[in-house]
Coordinates of C-alpha atoms in Angstrom, one line a residue:
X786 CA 131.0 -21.9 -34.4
X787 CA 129.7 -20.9 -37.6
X788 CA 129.7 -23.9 -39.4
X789 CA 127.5 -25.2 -36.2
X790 CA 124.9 -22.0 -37.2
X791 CA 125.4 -22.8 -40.9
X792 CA 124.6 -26.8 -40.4
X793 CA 121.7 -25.8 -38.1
X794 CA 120.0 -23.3 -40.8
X795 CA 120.1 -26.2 -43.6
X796 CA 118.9 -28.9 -41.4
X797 CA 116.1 -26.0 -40.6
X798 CA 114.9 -25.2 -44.3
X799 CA 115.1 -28.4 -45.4
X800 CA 112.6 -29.4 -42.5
X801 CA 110.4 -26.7 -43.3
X802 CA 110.1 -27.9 -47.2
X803 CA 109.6 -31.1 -46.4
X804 CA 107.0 -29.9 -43.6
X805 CA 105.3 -27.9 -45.8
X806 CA 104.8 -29.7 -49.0
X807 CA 104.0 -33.1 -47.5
X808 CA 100.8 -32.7 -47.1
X809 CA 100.0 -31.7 -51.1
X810 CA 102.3 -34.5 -52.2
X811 CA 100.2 -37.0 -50.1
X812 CA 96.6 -35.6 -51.1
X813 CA 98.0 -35.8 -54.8
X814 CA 98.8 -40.0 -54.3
X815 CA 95.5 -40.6 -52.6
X816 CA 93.2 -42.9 -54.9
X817 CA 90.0 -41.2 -56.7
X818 CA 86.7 -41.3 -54.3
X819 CA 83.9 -43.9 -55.1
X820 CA 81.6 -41.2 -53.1
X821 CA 79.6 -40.4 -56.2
X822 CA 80.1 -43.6 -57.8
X823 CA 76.3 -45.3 -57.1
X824 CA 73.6 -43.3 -57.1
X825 CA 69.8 -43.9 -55.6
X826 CA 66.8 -42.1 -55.7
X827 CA 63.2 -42.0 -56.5
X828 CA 61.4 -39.5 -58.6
X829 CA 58.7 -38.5 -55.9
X830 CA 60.3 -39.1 -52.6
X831 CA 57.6 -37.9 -50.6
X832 CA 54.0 -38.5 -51.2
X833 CA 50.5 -37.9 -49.9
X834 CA 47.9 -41.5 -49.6
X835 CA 45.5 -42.5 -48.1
X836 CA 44.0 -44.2 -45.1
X837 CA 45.0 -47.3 -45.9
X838 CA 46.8 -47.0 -49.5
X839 CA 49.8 -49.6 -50.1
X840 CA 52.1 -47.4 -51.9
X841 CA 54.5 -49.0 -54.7
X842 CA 57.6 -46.4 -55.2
X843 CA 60.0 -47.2 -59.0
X844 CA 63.6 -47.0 -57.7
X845 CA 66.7 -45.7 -59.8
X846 CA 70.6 -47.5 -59.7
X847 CA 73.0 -46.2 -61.3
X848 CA 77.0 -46.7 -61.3
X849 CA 79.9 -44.7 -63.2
X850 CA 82.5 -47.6 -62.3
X851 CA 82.4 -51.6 -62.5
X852 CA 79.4 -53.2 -62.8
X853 CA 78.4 -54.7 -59.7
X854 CA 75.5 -56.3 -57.2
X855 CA 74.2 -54.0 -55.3
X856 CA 72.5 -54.9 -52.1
X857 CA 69.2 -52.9 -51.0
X858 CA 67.8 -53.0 -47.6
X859 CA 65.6 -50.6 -45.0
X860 CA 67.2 -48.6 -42.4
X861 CA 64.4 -47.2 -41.2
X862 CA 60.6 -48.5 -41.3
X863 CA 57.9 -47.3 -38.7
X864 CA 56.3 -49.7 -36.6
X865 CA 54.2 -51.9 -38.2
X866 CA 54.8 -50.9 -42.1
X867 CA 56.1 -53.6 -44.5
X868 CA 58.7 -52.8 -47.2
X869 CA 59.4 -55.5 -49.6
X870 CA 61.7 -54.6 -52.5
X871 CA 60.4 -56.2 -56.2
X872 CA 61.6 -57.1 -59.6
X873 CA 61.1 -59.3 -62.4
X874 CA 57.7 -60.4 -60.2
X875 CA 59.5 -61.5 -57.4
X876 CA 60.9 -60.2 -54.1
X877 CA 64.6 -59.4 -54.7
X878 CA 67.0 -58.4 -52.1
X879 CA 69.7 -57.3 -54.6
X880 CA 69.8 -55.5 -58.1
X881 CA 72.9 -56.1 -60.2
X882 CA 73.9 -52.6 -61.9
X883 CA 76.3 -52.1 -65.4
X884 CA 78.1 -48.6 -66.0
X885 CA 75.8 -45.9 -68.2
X886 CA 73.0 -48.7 -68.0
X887 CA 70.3 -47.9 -64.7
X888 CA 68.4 -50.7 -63.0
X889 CA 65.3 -50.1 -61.7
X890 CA 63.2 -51.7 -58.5
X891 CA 60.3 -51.2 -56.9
X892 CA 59.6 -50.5 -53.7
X893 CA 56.3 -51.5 -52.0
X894 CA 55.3 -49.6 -48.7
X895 CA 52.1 -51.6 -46.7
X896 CA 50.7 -49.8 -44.0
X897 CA 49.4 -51.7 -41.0
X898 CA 45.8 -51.9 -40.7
X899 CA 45.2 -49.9 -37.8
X900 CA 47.4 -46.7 -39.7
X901 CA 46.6 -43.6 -38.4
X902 CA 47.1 -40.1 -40.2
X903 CA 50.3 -38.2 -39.9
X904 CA 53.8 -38.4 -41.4
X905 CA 55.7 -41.3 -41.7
X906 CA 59.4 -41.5 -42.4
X907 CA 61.6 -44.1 -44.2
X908 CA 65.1 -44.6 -45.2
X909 CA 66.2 -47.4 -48.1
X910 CA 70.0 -48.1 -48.5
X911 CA 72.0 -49.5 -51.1
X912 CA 75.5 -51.3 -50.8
X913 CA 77.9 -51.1 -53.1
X914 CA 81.1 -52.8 -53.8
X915 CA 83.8 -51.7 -51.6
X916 CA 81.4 -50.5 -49.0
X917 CA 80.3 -48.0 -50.6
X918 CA 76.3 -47.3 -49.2
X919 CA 74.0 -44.6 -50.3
X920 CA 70.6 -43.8 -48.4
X921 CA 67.9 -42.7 -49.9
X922 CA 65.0 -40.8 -47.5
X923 CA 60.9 -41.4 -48.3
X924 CA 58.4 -39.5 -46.5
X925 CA 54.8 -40.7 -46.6
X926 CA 52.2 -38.2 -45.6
X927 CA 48.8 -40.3 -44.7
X928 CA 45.5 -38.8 -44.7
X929 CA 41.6 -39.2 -44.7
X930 CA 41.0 -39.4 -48.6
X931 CA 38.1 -36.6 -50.1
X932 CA 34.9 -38.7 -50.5
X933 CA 33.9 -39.3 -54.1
X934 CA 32.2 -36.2 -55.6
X935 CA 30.8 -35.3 -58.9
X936 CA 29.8 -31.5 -59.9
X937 CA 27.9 -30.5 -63.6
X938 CA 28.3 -26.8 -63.9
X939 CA 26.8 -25.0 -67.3
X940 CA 27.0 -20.9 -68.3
X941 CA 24.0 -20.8 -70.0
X942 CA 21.5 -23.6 -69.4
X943 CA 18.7 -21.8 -71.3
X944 CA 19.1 -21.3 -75.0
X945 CA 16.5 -20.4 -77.4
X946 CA 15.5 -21.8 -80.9
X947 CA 13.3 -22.5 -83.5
X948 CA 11.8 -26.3 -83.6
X949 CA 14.6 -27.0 -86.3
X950 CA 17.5 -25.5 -83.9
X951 CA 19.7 -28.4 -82.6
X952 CA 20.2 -27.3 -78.6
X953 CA 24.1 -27.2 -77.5
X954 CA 25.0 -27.0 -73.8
X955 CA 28.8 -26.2 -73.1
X956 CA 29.4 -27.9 -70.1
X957 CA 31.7 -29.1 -67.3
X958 CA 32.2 -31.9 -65.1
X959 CA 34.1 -32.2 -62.1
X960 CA 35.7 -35.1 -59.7
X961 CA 36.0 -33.7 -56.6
X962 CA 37.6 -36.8 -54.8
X963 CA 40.6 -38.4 -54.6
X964 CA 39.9 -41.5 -56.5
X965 CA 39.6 -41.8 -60.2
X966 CA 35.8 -43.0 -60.9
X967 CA 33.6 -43.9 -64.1
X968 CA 31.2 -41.1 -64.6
X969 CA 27.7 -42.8 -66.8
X970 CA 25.7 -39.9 -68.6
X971 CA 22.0 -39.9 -69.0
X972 CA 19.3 -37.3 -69.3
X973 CA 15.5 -36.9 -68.7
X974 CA 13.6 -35.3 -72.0
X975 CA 10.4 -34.4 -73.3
X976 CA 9.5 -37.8 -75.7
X977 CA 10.1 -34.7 -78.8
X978 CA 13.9 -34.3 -78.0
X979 CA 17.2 -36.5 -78.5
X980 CA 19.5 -36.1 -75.7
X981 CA 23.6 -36.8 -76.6
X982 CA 27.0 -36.5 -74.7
X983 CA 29.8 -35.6 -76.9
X984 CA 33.8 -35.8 -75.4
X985 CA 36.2 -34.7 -78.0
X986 CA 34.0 -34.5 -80.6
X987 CA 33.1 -38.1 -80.1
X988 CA 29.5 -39.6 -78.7
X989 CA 30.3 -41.0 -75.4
X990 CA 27.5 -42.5 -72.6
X991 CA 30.4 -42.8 -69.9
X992 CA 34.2 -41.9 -69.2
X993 CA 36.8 -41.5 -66.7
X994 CA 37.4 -38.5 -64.6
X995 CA 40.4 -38.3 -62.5
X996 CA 40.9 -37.0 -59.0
X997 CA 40.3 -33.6 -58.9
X998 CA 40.2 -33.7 -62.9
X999 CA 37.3 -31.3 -64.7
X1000 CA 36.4 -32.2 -67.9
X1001 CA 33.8 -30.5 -70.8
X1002 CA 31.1 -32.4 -72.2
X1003 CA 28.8 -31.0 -74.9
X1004 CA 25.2 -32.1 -74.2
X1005 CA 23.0 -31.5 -77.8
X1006 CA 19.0 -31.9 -77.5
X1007 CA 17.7 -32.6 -81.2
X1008 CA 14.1 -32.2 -81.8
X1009 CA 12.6 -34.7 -83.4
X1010 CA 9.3 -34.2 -85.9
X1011 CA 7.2 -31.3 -85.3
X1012 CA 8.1 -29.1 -81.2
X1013 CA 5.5 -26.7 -80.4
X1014 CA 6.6 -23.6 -79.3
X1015 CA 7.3 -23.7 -75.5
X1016 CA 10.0 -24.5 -72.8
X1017 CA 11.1 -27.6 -72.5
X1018 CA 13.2 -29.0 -69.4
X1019 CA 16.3 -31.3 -69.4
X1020 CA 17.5 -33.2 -66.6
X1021 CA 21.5 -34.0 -67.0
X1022 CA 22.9 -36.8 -64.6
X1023 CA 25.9 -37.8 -64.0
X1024 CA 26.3 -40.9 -61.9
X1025 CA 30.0 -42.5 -60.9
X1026 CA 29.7 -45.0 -58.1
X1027 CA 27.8 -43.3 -55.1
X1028 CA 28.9 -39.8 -56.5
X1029 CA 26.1 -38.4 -58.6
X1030 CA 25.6 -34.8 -60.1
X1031 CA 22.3 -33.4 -61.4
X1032 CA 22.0 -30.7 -64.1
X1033 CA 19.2 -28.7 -65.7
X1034 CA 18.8 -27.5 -68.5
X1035 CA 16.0 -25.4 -70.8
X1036 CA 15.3 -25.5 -74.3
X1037 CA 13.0 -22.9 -75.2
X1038 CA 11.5 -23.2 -78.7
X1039 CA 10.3 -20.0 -80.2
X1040 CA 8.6 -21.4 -83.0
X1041 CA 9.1 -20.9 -86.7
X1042 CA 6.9 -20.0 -89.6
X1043 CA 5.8 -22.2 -92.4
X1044 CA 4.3 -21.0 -95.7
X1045 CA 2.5 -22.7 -98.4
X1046 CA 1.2 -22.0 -101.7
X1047 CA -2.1 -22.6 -103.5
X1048 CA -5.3 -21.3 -104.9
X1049 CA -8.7 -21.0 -103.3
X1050 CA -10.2 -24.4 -104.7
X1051 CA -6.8 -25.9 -104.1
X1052 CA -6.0 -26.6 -107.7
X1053 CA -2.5 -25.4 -108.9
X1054 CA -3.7 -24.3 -112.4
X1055 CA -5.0 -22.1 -114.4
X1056 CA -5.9 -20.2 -117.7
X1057 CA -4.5 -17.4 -119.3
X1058 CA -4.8 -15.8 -123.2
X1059 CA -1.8 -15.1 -125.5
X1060 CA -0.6 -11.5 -125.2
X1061 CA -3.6 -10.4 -122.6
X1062 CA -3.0 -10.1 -118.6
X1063 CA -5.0 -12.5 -117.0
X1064 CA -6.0 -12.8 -113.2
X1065 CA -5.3 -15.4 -110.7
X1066 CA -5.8 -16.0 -107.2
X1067 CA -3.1 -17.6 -104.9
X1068 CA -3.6 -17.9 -101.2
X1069 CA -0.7 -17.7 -98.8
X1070 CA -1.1 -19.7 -95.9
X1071 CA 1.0 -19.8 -92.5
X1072 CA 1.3 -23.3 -91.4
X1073 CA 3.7 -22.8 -88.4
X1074 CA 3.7 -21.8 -84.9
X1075 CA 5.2 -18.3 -85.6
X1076 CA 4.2 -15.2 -87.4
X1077 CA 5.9 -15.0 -90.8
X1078 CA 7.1 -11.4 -91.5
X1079 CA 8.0 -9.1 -94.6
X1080 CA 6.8 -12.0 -97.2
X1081 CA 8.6 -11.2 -100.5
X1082 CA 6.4 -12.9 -103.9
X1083 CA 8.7 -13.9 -106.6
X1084 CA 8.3 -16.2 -110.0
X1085 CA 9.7 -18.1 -112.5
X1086 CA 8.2 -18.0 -115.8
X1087 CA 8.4 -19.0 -119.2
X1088 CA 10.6 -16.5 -121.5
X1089 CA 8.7 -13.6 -122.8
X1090 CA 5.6 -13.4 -120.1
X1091 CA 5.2 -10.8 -117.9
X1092 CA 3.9 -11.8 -114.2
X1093 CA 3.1 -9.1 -111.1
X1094 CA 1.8 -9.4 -107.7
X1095 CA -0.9 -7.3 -106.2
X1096 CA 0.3 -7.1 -103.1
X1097 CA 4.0 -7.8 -103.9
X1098 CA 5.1 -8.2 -100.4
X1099 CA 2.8 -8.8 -97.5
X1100 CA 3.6 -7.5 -94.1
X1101 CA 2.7 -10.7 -91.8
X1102 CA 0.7 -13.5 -91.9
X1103 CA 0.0 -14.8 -88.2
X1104 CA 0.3 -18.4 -87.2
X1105 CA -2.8 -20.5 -88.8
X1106 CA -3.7 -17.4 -90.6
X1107 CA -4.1 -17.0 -94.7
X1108 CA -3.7 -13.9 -97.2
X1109 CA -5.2 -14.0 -100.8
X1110 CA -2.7 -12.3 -103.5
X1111 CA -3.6 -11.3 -107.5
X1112 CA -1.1 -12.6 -109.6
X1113 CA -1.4 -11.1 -112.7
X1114 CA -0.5 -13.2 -115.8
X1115 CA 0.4 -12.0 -119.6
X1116 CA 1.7 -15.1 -121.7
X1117 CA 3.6 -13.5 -124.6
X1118 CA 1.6 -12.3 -127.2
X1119 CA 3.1 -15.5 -129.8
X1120 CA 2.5 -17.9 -127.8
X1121 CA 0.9 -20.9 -128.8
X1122 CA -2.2 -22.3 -127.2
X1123 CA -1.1 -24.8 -124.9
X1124 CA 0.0 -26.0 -120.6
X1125 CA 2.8 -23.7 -119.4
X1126 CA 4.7 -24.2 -116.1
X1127 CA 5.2 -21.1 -113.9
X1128 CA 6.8 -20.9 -110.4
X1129 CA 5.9 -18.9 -107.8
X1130 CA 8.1 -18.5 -104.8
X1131 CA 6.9 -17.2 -100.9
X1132 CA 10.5 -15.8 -99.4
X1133 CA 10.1 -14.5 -95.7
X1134 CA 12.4 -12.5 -93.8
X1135 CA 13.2 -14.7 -90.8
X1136 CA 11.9 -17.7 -92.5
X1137 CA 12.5 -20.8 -95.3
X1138 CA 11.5 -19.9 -98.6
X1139 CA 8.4 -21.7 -100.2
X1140 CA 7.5 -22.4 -103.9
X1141 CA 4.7 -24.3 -105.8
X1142 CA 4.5 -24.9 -109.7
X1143 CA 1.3 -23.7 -111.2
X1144 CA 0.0 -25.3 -114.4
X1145 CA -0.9 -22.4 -116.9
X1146 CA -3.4 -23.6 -120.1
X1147 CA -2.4 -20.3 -122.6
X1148 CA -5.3 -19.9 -125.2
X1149 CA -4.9 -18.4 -128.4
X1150 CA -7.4 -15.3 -129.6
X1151 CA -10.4 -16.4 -132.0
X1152 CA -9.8 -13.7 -134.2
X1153 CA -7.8 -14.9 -136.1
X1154 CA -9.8 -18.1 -136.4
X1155 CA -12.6 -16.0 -137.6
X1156 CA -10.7 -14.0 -140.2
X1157 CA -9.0 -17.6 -141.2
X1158 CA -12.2 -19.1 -141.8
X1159 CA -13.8 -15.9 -144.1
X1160 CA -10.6 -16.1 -146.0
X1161 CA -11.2 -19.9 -146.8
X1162 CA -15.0 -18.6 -147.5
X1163 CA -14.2 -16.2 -149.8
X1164 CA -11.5 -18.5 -151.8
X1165 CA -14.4 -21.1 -152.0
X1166 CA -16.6 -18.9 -153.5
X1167 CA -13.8 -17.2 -156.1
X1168 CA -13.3 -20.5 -157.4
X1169 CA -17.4 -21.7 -157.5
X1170 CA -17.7 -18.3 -159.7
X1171 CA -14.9 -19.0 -161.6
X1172 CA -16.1 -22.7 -162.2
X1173 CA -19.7 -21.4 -162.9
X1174 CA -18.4 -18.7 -165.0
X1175 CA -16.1 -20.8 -167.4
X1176 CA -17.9 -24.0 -167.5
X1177 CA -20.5 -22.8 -169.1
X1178 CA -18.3 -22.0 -172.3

């Protein structure tokens, strides 16, 4: 009886080993999976289009195992749609795929005609060798596209200046659709002004803007010749398809001082003696369209003169207005008689400095001459004495 018990507990244990390790031994001799073998996707799986858009998806194969032919094909298409998988130009039902090396197809979605709005579901497969199929889910999302629409926004669209002052306009233009357009640039001037568009530093009369894409263009009004003080209007238009944008602008020129230099006959000359201050009139005249203000008189003259200004600065001159200055002139006292050039310069204190050369004719004193000429006289008659006194010996 108790080898029966002792029989029964091996047969027992040994059943229970085997029982219990079985299962490990037989997941252990199982071959490797080929789940994760082919892989199948799309970068954007689900996408928003329009009424009406065909929609052409790039597709991604990839294998970690033996190259092989993989076969594509739809699952599921809604009613009506057409899916057509391309390559190489050509409708392909297949795409062969190498280890480490992806193959790539695309996959072209056409709606039907009559394609309402709303979400729209689609599954692509791909079969692989030994059965193996992987599915890849698309979800189109179709809706009524935005309408093309172009804003032109500006934060300041008045800037001031002087009738040298080149006008720049910071400003920004907007596609409000869903449709890439061309967008053509023009503008509406006084005849005075040049109107240009400038993208990226670069002149441009048109460019494209993207859906929903803003972009900054630099509008520059040049004036051209002489611009009267006043406000001038500019018209901005942008103009892509049926979409157009309107933008105004204002230039308002201030107006800017202009001085010249002369004398009251007009003639830039005059005369002066050797070591004697001499007088001469110069008339500053405002040619612009702007008072000139705190007038500073300077010159340039030849080494060892002395020149001053009586007034030495003038207050303002008005537009079209003149003021008559002294200059006071004392060539140096060696000089010899001859023209001298002396510069004198008209600096304001909001304005461009003026100059004009003025011709000086320096003349020596008589004096001299005079004393010269009684020397000679009296060396004449020294020597007729001396002749009359020893020729008669």
């Amino acid at each position: 009886m108790h080898r029966v018990w002792k029989s029964l507990f091996i047969i027992a244990l040994a059943f229970f080993l085997f029982s219990g390790f079985s299962p490990a031994l037989a997941q252990e001799e199982q071959p490797p999976s080929e789940a994760g073998a082919l892989t199948f996707f799309t970068d954007y799986p689900a996408q928003v289009i329009g009424l009406g858009e065909t929609v052409t998806l790039p597709l991604t194969l990839r294998t970690t195992m033996t190259a092989q032919v993989v076969i594509l094909e739809m699952k599921t298409i809604p009613t009506g749609w057409t899916a057509t998988f391309r390559g190489g130009g050509r409708i392909v039902k297949s795409a062969f795929v190498e280890p480490e090396a992806d193959a790539t197809v695309d996959l072209r979605l056409e709606p039907p005609a009559e394609v309402k709005a709303g979400s729209y579901s689609f599954v692509a497969v791909a079969s692989g060798a030994d059965g193996v199929q992987v599915e890849l889910p698309i979800e189109l999302t179709v809706q009524e596209k935005l309408p093309a629409r172009l804003t032109l926004e500006v934060e300041l669209p008045t800037l001031k200046g002087t009738p040298s002052t080149t006008f720049r306009y910071d400003t920004t233009l907007k596609n409000e659709g869903d449709e890439e357009i061309t967008v053509n640039l023009s503008a509406e001037a006084a005849e005075m002004f040049e109107v240009s568009f400038k993208f990226n530093g670069q002149d441009v009369t048109n460019l494209p803007v993207g859906p929903k894409e803003s972009k900054r263009i630099n509008v520059e009004a040049q004036p051209i010749g002489e611009v009267a003080a006043g406000i001038y209007p500019i018209n901005v238009i942008a103009q892509g398809g049926e979409a157009q944008a309107t933008l105004m602008l204002t230039a308002e020129v201030t107006g800017q001082s202009q001085l010249t230099l002369s004398t009251p006959d007009g003639r830039l000359s005059g005369t002066a003696n050797a070591g004697r201050e001499t007088p001469l009139k110069i008339v500053v005249r405002n040619t612009g369209s702007a008072t000139a203000r705190g007038i500073e008189l300077s010159s340039s003259e030849p080494s060892g003169w002395a020149v001053r200004f009586e007034p030495a600065q003038i207050d303002e001159i008005p537009a079209n207005q003149q003021v008559e200055v002294t200059t006071y002139v004392r060539p140096a006292q060696n000089a010899v008689a001859g023209d001298y050039m002396m510069t004198v310069r008209a600096q304001p204190a909001d304005g461009v400095s003026r100059s004009a050369e003025f011709r000086i004719t320096v003349l020596t004193s008589t004096l001299w001459g005079v004393v010269g000429i009684v020397l000679i006289a009296v060396a004449v008659g020294v020597v007729a004495i001396a002749v009359m006194r020893f020729g008669r010996r």
